[in-house]
Short mmCIF file of C-alpha atoms and ligand atoms in Angstrom, two decimals:
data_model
loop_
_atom_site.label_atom_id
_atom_site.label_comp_id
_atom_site.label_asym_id
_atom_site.label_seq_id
_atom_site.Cartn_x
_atom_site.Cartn_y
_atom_site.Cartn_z
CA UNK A 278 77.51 63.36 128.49
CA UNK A 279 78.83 67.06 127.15
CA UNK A 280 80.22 66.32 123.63
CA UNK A 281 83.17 68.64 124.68
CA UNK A 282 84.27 65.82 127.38
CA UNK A 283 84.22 63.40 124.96
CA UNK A 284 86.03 65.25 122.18
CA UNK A 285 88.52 66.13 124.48
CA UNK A 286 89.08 62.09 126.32
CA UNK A 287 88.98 60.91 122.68
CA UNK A 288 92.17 63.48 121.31
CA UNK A 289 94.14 62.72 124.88
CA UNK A 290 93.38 58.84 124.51
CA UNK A 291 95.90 58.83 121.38
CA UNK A 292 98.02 60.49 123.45
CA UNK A 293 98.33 57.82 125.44
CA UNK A 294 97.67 54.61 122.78
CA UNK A 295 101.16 56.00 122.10
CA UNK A 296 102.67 54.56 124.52
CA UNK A 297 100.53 51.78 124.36
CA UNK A 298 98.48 52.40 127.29
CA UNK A 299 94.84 51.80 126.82
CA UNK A 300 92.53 54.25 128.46
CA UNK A 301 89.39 52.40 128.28
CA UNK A 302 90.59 49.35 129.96
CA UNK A 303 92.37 51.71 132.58
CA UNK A 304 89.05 53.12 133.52
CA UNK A 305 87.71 49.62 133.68
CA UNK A 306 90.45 48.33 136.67
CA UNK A 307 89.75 52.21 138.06
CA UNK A 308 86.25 51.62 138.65
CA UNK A 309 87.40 48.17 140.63
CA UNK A 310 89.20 49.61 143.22
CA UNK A 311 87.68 50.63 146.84
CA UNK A 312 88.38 53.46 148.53
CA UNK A 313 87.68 53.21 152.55
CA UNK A 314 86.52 56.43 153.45
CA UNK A 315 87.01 56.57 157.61
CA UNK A 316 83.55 57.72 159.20
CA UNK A 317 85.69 59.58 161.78
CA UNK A 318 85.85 62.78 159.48
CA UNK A 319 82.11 63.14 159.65
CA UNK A 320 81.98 64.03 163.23
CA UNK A 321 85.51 65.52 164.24
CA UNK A 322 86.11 61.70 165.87
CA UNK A 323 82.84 61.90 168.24
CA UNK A 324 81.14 59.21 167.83
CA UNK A 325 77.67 58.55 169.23
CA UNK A 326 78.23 55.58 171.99
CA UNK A 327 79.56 58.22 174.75
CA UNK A 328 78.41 61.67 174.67
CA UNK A 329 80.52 64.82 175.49
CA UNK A 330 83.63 62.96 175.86
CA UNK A 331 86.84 64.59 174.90
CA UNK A 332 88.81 62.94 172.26
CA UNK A 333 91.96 61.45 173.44
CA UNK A 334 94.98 58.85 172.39
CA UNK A 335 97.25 61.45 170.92
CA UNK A 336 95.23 63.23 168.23
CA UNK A 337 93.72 66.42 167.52
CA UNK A 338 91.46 67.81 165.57
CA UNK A 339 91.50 71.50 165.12
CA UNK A 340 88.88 73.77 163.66
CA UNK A 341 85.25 74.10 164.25
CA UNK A 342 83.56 74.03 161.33
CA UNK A 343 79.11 74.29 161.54
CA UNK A 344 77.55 71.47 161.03
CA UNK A 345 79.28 68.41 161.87
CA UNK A 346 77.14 65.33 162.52
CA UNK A 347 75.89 64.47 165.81
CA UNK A 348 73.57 61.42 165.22
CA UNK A 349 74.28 58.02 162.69
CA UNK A 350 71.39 59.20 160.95
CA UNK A 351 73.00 62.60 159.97
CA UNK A 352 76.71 61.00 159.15
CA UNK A 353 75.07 58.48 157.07
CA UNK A 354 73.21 61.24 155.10
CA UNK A 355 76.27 63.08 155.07
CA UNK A 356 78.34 60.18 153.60
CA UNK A 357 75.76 59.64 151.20
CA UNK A 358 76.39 62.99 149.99
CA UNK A 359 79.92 62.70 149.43
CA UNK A 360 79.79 59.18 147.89
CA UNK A 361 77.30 60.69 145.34
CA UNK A 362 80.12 63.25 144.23
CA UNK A 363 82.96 60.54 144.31
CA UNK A 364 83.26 58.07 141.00
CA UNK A 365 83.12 54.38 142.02
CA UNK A 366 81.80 52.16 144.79
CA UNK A 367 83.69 52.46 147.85
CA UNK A 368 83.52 51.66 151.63
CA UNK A 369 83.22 52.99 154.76
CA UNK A 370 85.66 52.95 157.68
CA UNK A 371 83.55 52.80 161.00
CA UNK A 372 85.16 53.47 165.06
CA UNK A 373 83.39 51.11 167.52
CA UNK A 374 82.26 54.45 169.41
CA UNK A 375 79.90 54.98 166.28
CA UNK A 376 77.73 52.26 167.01
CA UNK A 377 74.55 53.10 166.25
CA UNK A 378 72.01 52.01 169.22
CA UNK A 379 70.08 53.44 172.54
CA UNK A 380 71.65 50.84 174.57
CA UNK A 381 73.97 51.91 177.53
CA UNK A 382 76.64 49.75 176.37
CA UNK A 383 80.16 49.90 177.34
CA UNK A 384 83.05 49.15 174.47
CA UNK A 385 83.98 45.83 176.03
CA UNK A 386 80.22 44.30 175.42
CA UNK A 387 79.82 46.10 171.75
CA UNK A 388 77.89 43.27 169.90
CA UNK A 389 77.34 42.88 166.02
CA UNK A 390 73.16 44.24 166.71
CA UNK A 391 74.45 47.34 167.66
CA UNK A 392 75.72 47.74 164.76
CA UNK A 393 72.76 46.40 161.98
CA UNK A 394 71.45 49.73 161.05
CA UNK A 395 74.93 50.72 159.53
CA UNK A 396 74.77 47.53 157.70
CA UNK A 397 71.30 48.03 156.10
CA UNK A 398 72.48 51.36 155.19
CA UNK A 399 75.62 49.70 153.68
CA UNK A 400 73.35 47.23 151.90
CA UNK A 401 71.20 49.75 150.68
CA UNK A 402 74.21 51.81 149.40
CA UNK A 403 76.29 48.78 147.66
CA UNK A 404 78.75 49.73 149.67
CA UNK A 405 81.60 47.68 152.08
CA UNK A 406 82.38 48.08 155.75
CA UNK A 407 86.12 48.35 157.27
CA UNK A 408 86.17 47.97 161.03
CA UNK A 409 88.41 49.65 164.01
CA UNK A 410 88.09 49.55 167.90
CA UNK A 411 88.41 52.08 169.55
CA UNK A 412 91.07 52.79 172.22
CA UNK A 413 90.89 56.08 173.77
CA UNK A 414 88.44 58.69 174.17
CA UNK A 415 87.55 56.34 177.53
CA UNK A 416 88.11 56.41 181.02
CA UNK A 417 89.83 53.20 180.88
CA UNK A 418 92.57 54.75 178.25
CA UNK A 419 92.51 58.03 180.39
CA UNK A 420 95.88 57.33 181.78
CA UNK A 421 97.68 56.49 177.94
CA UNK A 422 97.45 53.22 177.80
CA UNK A 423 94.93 50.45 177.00
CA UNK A 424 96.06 47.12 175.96
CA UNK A 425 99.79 47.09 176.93
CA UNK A 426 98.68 48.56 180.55
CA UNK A 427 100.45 47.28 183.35
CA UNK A 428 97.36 46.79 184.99
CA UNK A 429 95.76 43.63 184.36
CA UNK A 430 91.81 44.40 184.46
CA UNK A 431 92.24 46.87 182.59
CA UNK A 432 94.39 45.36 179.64
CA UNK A 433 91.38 42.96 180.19
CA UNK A 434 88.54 45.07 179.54
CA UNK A 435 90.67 46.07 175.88
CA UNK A 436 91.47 42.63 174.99
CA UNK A 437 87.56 42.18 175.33
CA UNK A 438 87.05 45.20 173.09
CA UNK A 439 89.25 44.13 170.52
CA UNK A 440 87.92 40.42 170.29
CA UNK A 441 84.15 42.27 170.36
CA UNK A 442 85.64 44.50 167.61
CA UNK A 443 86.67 41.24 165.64
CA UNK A 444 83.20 39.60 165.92
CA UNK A 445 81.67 42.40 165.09
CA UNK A 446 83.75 43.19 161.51
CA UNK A 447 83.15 39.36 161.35
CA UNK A 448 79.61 39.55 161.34
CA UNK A 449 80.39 43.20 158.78
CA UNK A 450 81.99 40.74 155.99
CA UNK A 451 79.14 37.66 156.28
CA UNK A 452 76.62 40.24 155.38
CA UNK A 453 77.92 42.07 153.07
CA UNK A 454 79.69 39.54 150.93
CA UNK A 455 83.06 41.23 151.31
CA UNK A 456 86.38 41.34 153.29
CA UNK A 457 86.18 43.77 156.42
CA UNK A 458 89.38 45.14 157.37
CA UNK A 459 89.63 45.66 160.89
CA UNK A 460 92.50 48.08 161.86
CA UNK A 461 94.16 47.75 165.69
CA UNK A 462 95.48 50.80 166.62
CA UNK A 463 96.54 51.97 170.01
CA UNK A 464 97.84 55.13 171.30
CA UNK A 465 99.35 53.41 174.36
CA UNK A 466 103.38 55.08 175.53
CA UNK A 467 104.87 57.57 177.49
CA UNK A 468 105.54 61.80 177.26
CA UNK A 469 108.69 61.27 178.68
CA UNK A 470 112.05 58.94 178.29
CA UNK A 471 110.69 55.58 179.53
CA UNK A 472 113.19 53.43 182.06
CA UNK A 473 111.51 49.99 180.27
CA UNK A 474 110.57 50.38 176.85
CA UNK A 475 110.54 46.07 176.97
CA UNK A 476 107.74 45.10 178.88
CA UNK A 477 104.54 47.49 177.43
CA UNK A 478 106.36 45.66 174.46
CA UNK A 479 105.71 42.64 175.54
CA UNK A 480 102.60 43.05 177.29
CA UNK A 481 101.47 44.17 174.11
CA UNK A 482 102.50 41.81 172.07
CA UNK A 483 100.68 39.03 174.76
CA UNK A 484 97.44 41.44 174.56
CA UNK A 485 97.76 41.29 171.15
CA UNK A 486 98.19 37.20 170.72
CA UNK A 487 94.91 36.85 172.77
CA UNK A 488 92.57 39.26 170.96
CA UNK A 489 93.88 37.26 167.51
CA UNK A 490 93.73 33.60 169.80
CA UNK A 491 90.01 32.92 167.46
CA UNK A 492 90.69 31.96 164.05
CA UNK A 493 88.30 34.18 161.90
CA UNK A 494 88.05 33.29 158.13
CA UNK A 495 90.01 35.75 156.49
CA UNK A 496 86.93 36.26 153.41
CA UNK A 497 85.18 38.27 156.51
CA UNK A 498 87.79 39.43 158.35
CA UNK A 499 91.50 41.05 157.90
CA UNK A 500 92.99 42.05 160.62
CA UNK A 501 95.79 44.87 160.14
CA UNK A 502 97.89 46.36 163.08
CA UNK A 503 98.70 50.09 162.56
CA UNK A 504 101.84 51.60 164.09
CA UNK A 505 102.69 55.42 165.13
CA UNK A 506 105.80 57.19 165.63
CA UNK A 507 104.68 59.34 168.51
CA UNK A 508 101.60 60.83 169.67
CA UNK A 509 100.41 63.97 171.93
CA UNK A 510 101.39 62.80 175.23
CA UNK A 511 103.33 59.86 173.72
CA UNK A 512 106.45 62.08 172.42
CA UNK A 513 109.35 60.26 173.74
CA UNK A 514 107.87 56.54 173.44
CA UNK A 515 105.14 54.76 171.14
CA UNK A 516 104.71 50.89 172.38
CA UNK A 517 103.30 49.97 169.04
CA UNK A 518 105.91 51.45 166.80
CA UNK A 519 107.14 50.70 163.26
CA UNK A 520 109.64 47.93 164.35
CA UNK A 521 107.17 46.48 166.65
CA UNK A 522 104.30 45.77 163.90
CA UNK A 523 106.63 44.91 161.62
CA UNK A 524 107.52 41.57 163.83
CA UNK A 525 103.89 41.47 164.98
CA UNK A 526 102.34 41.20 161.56
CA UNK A 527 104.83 39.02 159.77
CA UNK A 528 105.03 36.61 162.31
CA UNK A 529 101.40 36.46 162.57
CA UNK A 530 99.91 37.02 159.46
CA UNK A 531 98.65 40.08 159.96
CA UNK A 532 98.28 43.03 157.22
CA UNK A 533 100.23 45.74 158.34
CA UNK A 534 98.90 49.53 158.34
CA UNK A 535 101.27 52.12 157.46
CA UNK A 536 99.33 55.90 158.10
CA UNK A 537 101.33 58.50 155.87
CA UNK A 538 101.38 60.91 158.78
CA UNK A 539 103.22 58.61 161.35
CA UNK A 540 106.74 58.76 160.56
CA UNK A 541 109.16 61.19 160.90
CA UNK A 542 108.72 63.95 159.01
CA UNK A 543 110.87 63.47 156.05
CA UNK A 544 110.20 59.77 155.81
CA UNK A 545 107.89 58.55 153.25
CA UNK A 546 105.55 55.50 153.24
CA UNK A 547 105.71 55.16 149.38
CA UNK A 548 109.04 53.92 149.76
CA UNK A 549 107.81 51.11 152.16
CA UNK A 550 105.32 49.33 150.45
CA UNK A 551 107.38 47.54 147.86
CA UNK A 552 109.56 46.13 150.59
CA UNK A 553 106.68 45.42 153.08
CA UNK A 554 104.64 43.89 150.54
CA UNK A 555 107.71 41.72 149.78
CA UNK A 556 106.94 39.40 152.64
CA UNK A 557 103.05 40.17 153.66
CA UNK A 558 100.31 38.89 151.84
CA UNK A 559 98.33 42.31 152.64
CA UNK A 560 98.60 45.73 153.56
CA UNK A 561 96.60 48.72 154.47
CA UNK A 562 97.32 52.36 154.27
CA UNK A 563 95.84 54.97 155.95
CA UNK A 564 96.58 57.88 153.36
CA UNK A 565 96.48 61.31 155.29
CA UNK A 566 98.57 64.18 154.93
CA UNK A 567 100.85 64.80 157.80
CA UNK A 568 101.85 69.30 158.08
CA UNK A 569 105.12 69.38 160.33
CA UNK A 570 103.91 66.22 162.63
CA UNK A 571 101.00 63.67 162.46
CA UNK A 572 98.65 66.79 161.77
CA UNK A 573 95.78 64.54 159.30
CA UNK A 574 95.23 67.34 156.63
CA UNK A 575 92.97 66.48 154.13
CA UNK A 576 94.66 64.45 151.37
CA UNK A 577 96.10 67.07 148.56
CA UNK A 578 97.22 66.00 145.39
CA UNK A 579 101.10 66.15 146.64
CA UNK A 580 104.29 64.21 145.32
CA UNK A 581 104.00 61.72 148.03
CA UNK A 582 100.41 61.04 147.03
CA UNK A 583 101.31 60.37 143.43
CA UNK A 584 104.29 58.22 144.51
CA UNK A 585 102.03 56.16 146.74
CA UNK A 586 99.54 55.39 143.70
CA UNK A 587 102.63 54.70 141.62
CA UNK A 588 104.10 52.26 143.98
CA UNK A 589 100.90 50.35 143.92
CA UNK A 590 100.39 50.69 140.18
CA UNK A 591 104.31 50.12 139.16
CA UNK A 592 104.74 47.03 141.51
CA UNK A 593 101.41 45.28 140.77
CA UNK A 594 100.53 45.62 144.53
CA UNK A 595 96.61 46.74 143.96
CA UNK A 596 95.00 43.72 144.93
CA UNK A 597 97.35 43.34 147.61
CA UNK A 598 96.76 46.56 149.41
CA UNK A 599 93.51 48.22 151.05
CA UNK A 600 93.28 51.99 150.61
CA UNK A 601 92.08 54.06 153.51
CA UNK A 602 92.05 57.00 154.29
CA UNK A 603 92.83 58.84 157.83
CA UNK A 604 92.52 62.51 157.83
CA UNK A 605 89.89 64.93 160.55
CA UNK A 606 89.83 68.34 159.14
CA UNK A 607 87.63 70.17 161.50
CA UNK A 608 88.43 73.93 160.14
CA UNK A 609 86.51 73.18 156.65
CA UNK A 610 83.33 71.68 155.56
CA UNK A 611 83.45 68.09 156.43
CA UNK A 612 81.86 66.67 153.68
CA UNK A 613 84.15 68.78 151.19
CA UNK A 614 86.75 67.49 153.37
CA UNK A 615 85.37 63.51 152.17
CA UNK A 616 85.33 64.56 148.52
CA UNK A 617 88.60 66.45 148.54
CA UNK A 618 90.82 63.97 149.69
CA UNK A 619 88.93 60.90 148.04
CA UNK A 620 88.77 62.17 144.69
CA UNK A 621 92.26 63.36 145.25
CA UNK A 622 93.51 59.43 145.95
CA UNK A 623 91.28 58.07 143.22
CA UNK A 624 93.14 60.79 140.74
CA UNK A 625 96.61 59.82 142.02
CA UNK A 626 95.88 56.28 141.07
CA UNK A 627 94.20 57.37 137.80
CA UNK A 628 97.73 59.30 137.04
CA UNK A 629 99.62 56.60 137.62
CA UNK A 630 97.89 54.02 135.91
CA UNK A 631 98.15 56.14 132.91
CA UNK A 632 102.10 56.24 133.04
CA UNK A 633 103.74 54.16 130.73
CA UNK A 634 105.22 51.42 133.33
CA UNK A 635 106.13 48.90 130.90
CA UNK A 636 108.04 51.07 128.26
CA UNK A 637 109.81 53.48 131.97
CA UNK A 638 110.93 49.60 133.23
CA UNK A 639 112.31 48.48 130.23
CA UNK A 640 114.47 51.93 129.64
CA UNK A 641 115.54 52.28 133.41
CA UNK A 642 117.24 48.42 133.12
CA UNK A 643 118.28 49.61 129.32
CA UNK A 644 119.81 52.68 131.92
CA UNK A 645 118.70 55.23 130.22
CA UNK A 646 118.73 56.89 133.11
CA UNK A 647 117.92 60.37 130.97
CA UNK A 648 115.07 58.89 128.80
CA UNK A 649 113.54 57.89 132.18
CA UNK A 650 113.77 61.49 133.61
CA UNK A 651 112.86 62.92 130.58
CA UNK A 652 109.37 60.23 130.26
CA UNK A 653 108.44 60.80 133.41
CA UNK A 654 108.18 64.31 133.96
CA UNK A 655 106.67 64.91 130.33
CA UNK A 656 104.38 62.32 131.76
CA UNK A 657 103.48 64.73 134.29
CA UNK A 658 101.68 67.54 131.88
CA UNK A 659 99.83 64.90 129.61
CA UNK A 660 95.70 65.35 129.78
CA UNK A 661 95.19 62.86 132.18
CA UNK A 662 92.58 65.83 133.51
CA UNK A 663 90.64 64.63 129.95
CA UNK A 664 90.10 61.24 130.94
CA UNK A 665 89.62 62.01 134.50
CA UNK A 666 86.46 64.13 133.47
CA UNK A 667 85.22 61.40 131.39
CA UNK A 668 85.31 58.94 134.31
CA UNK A 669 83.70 61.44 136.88
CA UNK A 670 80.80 61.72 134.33
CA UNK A 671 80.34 58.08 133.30
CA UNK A 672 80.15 57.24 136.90
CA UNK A 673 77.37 59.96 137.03
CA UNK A 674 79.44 62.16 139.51
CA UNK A 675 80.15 65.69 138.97
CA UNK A 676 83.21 66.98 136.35
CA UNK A 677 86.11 69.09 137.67
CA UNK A 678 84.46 71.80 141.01
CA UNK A 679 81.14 70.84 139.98
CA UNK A 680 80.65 68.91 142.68
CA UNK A 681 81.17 72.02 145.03
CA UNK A 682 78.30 73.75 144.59
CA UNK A 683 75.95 71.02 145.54
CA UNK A 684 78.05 70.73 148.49
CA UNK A 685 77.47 74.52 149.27
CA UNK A 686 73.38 73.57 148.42
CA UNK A 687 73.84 70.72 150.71
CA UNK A 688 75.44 73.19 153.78
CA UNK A 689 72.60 75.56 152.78
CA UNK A 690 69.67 73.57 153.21
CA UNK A 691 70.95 70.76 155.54
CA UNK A 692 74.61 71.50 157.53
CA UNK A 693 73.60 75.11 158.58
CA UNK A 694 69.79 73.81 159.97
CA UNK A 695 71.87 71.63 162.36
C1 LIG B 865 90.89 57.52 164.47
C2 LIG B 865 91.91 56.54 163.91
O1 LIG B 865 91.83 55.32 164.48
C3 LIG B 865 93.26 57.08 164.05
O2 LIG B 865 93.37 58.18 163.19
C4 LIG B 865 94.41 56.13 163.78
O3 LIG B 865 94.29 55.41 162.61
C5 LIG B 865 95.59 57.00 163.76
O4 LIG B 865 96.13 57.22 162.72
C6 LIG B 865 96.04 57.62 165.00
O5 LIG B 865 97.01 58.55 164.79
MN1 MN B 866 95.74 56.10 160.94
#
């Protein structure tokens, strides 16, 4: 390692002893923590089971940057790229339409063989898989809604999905050896002012009771249920909104997802996890960055960012929580994208964790309301950059923009020859 990175993490550690935090053993819990980073940015939310269909369910992706991946082989390649410029050992976040197989399969008969070359590759890597079915981008969604539809075949052929979906995360956690988180989502509601907002509610609801009806053990599978505030198309009325996964997942035991871009726009999902995590044994985020609506920008390091990782730092709720991360930035290189946003959230959580929580808790119920202010935003301009350099290069990954010229190399001689 350059002598200069060490010189500099060993003058910023006292820094920090100062406040008694311990850098070293900081690092050590940093390195523990998983990052699920969502396939779907790979590919601009293709996926490989249906070809040439357009994407659907309420989102967007803008931009069309060269080079995207168009075959598993080439977004496994791709991820491998950005996972060598990102510190740690992570997982990825896989869409049932990315099944990986030459099978004309529809999503209702999706099997756990369709998906064993991702988890070679995931053996091979060290790495875990996270697990979401996909409702839209299909005929059978064409019309807005897929498991709260009024029509009963085809709520049927997505309660089948979902239970496939379930199986197949199942089969994700016995071989790997760890949890897989599968995420419901649905884009089902209406563009316009709905006369009955109740029964998609409860149809729902139903729907949802019979893809959960099989008792899965939870070191395999979590199940989390992900709500939205509104979609494309879905302006006036969401059937899975805030209020109605709330219920859902604490009266079932299910972790609930809370996306950063789904919300209205001035309402922040830092300031829900405390209270969420208050009576749920789990919960997964989907950390995006939401421009003017549900918009998925690469993750930046922003205030809410920073107040997420505090939350989950200042409240103990790490090993309660599963970080993902849901953003499809089609306008820049999509492997930059990966390392952008990833190495964004790991350095939110690396600020945090190097705040002096103990000493800020015991002056805020001192009220001390202006040491507090005063800590806090010196806090803000102390070297955590030092030690964040040190842990990029003892986890062999590239310090500071180094890692963006081997993405450029990696566009040169790979992304551009697609
Ligand atoms: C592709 C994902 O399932 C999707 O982004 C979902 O998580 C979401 O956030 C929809 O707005
Ligand atoms: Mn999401």
């Amino acid at each position: 390692m350059d002598q200069s990175i060490i010189n500099s993490y060993n003058e910023a550690k006292k820094l920090y002893a100062a406040h008694g935090i311990n850098v070293d053993e900081v690092l050590e819990k940093l390195a523990e923590i998983k990052i699920s980073l969502h396939c779907w940015q790979g590919d601009d939310v293709q996926g490989f089971l249906f070809k040439d269909k357009e994407l659907s369910g309420g989102i967007a992706v803008t931009g069309s940057y060269p080079g995207r991946a168009s075959t598993p082989d080439e977004l496994r390649k791709d991820l491998e790229k950005a996972l060598s410029l990102i510190p740690g050992k992570h997982k990825v976040n896989l869409h049932a339409i990315y099944a990986d197989t030459d099978e004309k399969v529809d999503l209702d008969e999706l099997e756990p063989r369709h998906f064993a070359n991702w988890v070679e590759w995931a053996k091979e890597q060290g790495l875990g898989l996270d697990f979401n079915p996909t409702c839209f981008s299909h005929p059978k969604a064409a019309d807005g809604f897929t498991l709260s539809h009024a029509d009963e075949e085809i709520r049927n052929f997505w309660i089948k999905h979902c239970k496939a979906s379930r199986k197949i995360a199942e089969s994700f956690g016995r071989e790997l050896g760890q949890p897989c988180v599968t995420n419901f989502w649905v884009p089902d509601g209406y563009k316009d002012t709905p006369v009955d907002r109740l029964a998609p509610r409860a149809r729902l609801r139903d729907a949802l009771d019979e893809v959960f009806s099989e008792e899965i053990d939870p070191q395999y599978n979590i199940d989390a249920v992900e709500s939205k505030l509104f979609g494309i198309g879905s302006e006036s009325y969401v059937v899975g909104s805030h209020e109605f996964y709330m219920g859902y997942g604490l009266t079932r035991g299910k972790a609930i997802c809370l996306d950063a871009g789904h919300f209205h726009p001035t309402e922040v999902i830092s300031n829900k996890l405390s209270s969420i995590l208050m009576f749920s044994e789990q919960l997964l985020l989907h950390v995006s960055r939401p421009v003017r609506w549900d918009s998925d920008h690469v993750v930046t390091m922003d205030d809410e960012l920073l107040e997420i990782a505090r939350e989950l730092v200042r409240g103990d709720l790490l090993p309660r929580t599963n970080i993902g991360l849901d953003f499809f930035d089609g306008s820049i290189n999509h492997v930059a994208a990966w390392v952008i946003g990833t190495r964004n959230t790991i350095k939110a959580l690396l600020r945090a964790m190097l705040e002096p929580v103990a000493e800020l808790k015991k002056i805020e119920l001192e009220g001390d309301y202006t040491s507090r202010l005063a800590l806090v935003e010196e806090f803000k301009s102390y070297p955590f950059g030092a030690i964040w350099d040190y842990y990029c290069a003892s986890q062999n990954t590239p310090v500071r923009e180094n890692w963006l010229a081997e993405v450029k190399t990696y566009e040169k001689e790979v992304l551009s020859a697609r």
